[in-house]
Coordinates of N, CA and C in Angstrom, one line a residue:
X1 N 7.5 35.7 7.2 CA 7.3 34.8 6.1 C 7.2 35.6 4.8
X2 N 8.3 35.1 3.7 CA 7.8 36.2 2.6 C 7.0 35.5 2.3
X3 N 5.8 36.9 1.3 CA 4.6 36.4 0.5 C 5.0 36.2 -1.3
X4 N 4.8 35.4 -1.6 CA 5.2 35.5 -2.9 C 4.0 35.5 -3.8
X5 N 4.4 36.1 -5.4 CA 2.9 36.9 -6.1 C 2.7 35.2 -6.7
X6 N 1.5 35.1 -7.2 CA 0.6 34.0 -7.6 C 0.8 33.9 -8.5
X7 N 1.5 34.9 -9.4 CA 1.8 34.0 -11.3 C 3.3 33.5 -10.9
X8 N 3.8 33.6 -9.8 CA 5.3 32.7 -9.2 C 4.7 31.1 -9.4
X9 N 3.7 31.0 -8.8 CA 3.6 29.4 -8.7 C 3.3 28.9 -9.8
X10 N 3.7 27.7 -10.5 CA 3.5 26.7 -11.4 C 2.7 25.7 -11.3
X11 N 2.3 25.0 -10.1 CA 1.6 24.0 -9.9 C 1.4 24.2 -8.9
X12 N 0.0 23.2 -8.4 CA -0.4 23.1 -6.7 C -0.9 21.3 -6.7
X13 N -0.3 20.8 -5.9 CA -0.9 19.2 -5.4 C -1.3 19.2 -4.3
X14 N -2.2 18.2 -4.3 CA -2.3 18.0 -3.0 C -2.4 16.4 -2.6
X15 N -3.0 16.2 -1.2 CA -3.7 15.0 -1.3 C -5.0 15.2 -1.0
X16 N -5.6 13.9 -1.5 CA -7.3 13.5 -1.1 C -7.7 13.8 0.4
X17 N -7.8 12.7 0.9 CA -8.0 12.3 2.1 C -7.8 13.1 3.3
X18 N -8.6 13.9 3.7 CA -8.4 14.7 4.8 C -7.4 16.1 4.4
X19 N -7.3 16.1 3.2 CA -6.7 17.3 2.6 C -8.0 17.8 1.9
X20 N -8.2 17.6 0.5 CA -9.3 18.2 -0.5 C -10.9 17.8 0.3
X21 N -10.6 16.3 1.4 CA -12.3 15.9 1.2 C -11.8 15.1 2.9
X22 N -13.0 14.5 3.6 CA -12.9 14.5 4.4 C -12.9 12.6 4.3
X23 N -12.0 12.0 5.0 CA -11.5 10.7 4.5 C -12.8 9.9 4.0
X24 N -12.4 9.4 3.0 CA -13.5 8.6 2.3 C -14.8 9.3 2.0
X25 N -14.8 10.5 1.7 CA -16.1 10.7 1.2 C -15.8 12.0 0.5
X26 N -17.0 12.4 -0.8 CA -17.1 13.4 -1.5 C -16.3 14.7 -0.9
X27 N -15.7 15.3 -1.7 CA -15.4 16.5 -1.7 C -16.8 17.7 -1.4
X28 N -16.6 18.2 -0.6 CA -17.9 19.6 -0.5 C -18.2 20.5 -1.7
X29 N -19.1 21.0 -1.4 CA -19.3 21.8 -2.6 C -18.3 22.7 -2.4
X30 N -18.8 23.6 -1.5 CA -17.7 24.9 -1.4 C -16.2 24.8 -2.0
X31 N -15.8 23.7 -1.3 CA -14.3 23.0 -1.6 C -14.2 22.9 -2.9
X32 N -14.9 21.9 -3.7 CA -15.1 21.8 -5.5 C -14.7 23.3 -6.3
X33 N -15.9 24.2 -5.7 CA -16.0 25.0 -6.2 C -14.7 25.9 -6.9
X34 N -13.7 26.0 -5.3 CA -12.6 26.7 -5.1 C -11.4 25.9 -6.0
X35 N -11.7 24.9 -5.9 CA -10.5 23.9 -6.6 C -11.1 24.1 -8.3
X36 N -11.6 24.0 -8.2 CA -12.4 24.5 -9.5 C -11.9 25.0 -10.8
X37 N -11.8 26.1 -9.9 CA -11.6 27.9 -10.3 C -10.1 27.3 -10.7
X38 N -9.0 26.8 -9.5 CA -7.5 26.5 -8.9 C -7.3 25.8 -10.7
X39 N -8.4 24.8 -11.1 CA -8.1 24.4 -12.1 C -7.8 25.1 -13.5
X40 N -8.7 25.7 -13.6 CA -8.5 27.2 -14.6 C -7.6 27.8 -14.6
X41 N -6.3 28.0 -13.5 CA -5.2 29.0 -13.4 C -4.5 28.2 -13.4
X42 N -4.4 27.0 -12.9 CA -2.9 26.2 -13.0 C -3.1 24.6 -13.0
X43 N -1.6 24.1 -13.6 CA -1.8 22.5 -13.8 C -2.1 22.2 -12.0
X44 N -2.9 21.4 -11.7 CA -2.9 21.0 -10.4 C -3.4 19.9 -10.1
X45 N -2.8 18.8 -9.2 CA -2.5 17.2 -9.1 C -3.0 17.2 -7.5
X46 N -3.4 15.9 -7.8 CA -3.8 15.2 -6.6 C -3.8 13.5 -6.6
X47 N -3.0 13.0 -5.1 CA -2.3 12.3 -4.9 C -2.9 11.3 -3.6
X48 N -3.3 10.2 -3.8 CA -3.5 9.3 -2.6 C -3.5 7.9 -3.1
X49 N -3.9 7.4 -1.8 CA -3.8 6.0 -1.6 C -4.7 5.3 -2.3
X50 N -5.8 5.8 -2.7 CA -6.8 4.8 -3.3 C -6.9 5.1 -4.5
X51 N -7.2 4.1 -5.2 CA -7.9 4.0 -6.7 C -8.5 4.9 -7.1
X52 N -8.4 4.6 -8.6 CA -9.2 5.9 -9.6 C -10.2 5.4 -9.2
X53 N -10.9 4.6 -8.8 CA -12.9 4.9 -8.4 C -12.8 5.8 -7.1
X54 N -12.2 5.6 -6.4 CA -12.0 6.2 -5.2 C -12.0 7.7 -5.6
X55 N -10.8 8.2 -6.3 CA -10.7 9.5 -6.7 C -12.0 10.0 -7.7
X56 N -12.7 9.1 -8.6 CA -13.9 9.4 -9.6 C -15.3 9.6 -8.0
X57 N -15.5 9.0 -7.0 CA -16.6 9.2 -5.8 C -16.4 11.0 -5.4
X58 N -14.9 10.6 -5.1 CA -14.6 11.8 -4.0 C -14.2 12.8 -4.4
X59 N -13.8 13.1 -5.7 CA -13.4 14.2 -6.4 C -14.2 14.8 -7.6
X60 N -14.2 13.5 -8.8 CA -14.7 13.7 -10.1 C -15.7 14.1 -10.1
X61 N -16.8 13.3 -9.3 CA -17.9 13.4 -9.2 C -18.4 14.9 -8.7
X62 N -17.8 15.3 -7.6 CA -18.6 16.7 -7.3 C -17.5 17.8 -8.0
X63 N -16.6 17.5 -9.2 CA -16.4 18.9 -9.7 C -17.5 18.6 -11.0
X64 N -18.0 17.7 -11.6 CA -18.7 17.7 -12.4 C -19.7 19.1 -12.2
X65 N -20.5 19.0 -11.6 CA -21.4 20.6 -11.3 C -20.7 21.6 -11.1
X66 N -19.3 21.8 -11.4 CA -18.0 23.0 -11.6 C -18.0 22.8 -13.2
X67 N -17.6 24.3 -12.7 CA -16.8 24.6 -14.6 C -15.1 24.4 -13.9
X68 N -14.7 23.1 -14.5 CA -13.2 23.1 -14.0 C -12.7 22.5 -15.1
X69 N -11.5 22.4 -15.6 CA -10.5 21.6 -16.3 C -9.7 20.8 -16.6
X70 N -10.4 19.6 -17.0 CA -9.9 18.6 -16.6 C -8.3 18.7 -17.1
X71 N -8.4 19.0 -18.3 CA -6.8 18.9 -18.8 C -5.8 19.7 -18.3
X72 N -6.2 20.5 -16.7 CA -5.2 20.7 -15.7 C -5.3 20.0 -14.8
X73 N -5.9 18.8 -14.7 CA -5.8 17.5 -13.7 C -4.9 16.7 -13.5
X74 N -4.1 16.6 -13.1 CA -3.4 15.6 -12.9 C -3.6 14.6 -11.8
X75 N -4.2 13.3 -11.7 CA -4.3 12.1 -10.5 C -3.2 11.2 -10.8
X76 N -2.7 11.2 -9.1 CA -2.1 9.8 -9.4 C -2.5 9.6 -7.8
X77 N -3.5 8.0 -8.0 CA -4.3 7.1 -7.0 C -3.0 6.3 -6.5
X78 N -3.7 5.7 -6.2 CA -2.5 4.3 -5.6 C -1.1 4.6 -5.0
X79 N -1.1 6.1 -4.4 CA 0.4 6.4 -3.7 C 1.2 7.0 -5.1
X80 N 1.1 7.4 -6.2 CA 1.6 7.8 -7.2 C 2.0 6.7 -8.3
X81 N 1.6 5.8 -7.4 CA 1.8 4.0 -8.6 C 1.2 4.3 -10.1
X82 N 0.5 5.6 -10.4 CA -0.4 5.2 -11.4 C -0.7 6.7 -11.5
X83 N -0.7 7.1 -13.3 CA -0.7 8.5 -13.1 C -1.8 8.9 -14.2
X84 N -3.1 9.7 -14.2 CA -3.6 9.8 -15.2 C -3.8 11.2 -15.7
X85 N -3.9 11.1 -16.8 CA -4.5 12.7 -17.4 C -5.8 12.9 -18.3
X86 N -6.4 13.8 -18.7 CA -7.7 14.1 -19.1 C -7.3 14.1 -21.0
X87 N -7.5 13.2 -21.6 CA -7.3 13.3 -22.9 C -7.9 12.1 -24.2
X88 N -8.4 13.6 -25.1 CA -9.3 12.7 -25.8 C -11.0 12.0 -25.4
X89 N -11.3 13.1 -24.2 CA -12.7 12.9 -23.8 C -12.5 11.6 -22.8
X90 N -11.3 11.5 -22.0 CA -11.6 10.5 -21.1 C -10.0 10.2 -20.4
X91 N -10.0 9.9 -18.8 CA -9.5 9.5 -18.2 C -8.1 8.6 -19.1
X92 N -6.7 8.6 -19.3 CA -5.7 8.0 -19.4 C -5.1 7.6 -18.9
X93 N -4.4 6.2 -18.9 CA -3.4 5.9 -17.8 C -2.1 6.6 -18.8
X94 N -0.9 7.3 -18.3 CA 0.2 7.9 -18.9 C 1.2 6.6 -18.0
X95 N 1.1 6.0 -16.9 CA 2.2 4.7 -16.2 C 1.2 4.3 -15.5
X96 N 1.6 3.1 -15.2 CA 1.1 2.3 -14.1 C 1.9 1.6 -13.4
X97 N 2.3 1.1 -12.2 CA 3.6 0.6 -11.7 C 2.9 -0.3 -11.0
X98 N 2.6 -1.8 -11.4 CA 2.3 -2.4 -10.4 C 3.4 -3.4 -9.8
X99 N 3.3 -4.0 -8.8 CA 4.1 -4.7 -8.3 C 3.9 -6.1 -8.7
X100 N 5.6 -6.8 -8.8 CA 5.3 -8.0 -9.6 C 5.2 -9.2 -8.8
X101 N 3.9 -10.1 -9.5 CA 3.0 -10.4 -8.3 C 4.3 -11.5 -7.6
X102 N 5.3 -12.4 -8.1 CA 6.2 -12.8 -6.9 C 6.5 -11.9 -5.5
X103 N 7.2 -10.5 -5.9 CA 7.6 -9.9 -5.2 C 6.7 -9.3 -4.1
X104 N 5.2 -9.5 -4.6 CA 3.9 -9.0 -4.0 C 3.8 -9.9 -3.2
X105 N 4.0 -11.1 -3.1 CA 3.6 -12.6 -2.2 C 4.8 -12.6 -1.4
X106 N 6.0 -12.2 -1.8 CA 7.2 -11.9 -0.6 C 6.8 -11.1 0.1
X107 N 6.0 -9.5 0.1 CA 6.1 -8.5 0.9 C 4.8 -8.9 2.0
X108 N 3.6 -10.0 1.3 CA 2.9 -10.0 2.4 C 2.7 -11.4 3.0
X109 N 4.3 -11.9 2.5 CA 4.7 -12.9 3.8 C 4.9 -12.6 4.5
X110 N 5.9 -11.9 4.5 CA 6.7 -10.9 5.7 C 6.0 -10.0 6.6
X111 N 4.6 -9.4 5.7 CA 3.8 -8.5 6.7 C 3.0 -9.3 7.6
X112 N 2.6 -10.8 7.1 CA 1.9 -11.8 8.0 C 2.5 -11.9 8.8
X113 N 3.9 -12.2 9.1 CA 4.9 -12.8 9.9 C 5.6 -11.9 11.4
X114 N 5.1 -10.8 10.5 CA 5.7 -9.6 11.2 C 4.2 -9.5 12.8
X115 N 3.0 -9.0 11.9 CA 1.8 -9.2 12.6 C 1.7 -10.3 13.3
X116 N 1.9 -11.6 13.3 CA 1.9 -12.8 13.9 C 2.7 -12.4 15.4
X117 N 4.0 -11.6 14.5 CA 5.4 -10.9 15.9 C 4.5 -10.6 16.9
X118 N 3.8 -9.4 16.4 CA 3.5 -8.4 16.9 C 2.3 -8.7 18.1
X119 N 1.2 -9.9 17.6 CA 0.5 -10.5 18.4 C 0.8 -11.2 19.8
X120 N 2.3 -11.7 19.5 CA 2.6 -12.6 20.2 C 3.5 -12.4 21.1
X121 N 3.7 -10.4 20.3 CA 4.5 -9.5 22.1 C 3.5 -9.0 22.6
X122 N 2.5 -8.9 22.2 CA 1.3 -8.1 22.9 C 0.4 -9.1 23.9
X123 N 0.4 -10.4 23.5 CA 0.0 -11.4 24.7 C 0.9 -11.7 25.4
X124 N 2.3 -11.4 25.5 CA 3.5 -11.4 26.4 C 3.3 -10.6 27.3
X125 N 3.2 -9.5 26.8 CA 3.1 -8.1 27.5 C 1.8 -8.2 28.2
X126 N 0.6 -8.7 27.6 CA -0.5 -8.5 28.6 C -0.4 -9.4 29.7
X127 N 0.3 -11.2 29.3 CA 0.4 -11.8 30.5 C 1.3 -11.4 31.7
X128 N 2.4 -10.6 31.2 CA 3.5 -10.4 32.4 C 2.7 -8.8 33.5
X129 N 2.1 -8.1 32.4 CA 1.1 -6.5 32.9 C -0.3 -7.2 34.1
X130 N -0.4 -8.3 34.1 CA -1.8 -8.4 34.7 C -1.5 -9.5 35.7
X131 N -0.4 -9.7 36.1 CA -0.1 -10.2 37.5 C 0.1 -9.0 38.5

């Protein structure tokens, strides 16, 4: 494996959830600490499924007691739907992509319908499995 030197890299991302913190809950100290520091040397992003409160519990909250920088932060919550930066003394939305709410009532027709499927091979399957 080559090693490459550390002023090579430009950025580091990650994700939340079972990456930086252990699912749904605060980041550790130790962990903070280290990411911390990560902040100080380079722009570095972090990416998940849940909401900026989600990411302000699990993240924001325990680098607070860090000396870290925010304006090497980059979050984007919601799967990358939504991207914020540190500016002007506070959290920014730079995009937000939400889905338009027709097209939102089509996708979870289809996901009811699908699940409905899915119910009604699984009681197939258990009645034909238990004779």
């Amino acid at each position: 494996m080559e090693r490459r030197e550390v002023g090579a890299i430009k950025a580091m991302v990650f994700d939340l959830d079972g990456t930086l913190t252990p699912s749904k809950q605060a980041m550790q100290a130790g962990v903070a600490r280290e990411f911390a520091r990560l902040t100080r040397a380079l722009p570095t992003g972090v990416i998940s499924g849940g909401s900026l409160q989600q990411f302000s519990r699990q993240l924001l909250t325990p680098l607070q007691a860090q000396a870290f920088l925010p304006e090497n932060l980059h979050l984007m919550p919601t799967c990358g739907t939504r991207y914020y930066r540190f500016e002007n003394g506070g959290w920014q939305a730079k995009y937000v992509l939400d889905m338009d709410p027709d097209l939102a009532g089509k996708a979870k027709k289809v996901i009811e319908e699908v699940a409905r499927s899915l119910d009604e091979i699984e009681s197939y399957m258990e009645h034909i499995y238990s004779k």
